Tab-separated table of C-alpha atoms in Angstrom:
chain	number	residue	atom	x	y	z
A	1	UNK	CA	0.000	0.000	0.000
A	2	UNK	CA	1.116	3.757	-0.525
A	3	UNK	CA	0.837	4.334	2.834
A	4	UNK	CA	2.998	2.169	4.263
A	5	UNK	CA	6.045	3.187	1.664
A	6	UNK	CA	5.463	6.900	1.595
A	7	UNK	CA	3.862	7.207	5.244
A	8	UNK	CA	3.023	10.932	6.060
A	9	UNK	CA	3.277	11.778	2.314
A	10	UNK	CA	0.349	10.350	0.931
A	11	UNK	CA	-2.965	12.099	2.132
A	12	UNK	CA	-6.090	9.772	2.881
A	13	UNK	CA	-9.286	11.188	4.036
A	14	UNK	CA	-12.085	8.863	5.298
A	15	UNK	CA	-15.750	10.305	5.599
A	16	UNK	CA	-18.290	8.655	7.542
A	17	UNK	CA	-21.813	8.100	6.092
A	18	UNK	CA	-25.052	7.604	7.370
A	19	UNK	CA	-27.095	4.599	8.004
A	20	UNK	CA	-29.648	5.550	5.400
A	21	UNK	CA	-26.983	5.532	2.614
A	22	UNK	CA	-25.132	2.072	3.822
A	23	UNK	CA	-29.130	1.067	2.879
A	24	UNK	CA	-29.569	2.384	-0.289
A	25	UNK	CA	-26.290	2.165	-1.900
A	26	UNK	CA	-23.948	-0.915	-2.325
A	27	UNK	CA	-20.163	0.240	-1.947
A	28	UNK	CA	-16.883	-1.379	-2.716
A	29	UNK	CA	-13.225	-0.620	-2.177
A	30	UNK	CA	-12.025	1.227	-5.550
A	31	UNK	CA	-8.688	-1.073	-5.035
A	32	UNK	CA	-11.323	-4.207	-5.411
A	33	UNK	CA	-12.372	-2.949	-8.677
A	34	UNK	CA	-10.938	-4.910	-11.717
A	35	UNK	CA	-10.170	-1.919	-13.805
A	36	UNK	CA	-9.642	-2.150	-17.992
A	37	UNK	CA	-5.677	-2.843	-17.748
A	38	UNK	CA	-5.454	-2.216	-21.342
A	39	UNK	CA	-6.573	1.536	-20.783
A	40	UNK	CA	-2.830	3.756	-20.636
A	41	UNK	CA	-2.898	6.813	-18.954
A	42	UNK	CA	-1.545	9.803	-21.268
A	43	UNK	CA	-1.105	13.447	-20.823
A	44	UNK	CA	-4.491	15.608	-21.360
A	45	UNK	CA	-6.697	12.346	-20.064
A	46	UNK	CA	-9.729	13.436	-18.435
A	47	UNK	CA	-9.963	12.672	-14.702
A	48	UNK	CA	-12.424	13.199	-12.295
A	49	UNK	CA	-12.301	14.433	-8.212
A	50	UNK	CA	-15.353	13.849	-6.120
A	51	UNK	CA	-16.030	14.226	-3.084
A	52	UNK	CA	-17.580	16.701	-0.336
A	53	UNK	CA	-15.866	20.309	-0.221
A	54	UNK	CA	-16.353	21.899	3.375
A	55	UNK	CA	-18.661	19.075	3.984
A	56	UNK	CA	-21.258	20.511	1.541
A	57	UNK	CA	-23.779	17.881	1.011
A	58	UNK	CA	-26.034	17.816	-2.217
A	59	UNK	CA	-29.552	16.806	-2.534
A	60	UNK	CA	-29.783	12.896	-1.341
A	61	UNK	CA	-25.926	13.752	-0.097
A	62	UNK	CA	-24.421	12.899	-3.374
A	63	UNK	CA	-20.601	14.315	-4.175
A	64	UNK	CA	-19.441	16.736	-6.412
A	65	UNK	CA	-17.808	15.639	-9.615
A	66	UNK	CA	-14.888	18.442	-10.964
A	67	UNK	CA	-13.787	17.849	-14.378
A	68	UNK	CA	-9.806	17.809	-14.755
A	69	UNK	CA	-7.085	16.782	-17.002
A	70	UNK	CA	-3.607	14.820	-16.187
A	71	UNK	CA	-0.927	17.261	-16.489
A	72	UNK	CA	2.408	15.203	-16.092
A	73	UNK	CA	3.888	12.154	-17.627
A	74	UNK	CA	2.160	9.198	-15.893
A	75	UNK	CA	5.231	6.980	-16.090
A	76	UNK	CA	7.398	9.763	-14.643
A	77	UNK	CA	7.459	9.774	-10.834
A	78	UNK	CA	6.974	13.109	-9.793
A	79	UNK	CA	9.676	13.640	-6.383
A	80	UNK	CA	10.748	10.054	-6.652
A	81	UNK	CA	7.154	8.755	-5.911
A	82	UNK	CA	4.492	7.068	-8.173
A	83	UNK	CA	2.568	10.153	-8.292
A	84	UNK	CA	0.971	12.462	-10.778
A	85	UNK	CA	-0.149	16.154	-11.448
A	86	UNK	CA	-3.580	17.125	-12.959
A	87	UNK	CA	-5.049	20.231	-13.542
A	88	UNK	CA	-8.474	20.941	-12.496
A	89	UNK	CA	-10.384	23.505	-10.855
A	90	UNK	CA	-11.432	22.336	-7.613
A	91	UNK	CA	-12.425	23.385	-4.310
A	92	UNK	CA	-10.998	23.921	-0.723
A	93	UNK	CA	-11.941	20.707	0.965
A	94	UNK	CA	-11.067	18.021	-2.486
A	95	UNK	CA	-7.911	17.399	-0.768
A	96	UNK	CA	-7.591	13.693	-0.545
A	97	UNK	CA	-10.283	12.952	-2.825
A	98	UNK	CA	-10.663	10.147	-5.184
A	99	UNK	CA	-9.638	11.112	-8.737
């Protein structure tokens, strides 16, 4: 896991939900999901970050989807870690959010 090689670098955020949403929704752990491995990241991909800024909860407390772009080299570790930089307009609060 990332955290356990880059320790205080890496930046995790858990948010707790409500009852009523464990009910409605089924939910898996993203590093569960069997993802297209023939899919190759490039610059100018689209990305996505959701999540909650400041908490603010939409209608039926669904997240906020920003629109963004990877703006490195994927296969170029950014400060000697497997990290990269995209460019996005996003809120105070996305920190740590999945992209």
């Amino acid at each position: 896991m990332a955290g356990e090689q880059n320790g205080k670098d890496v930046d995790v955020v858990a948010i707790p939900l409500s009852v009523e949403i464990e009910k409605n929704y089924m939910f898996f752990a993203i590093n569960d999901i069997d993802f297209d491995s023939k899919f190759k990241e490039e610059v100018a991909d689209d990305v996505y970050v959701i999540g909650y800024p400041f908490f603010d909860i939409t209608y039926a407390q669904l997240p906020i989807w920003k629109k963004g772009s990877i703006a490195s080299e994927p296969d170029i570790n950014i400060d000697q870690k497997p990290k990269m930089l995209i460019d996005t307009a996003t809120r105070s609060g996305l920190s740590g959010s999945p992209v």
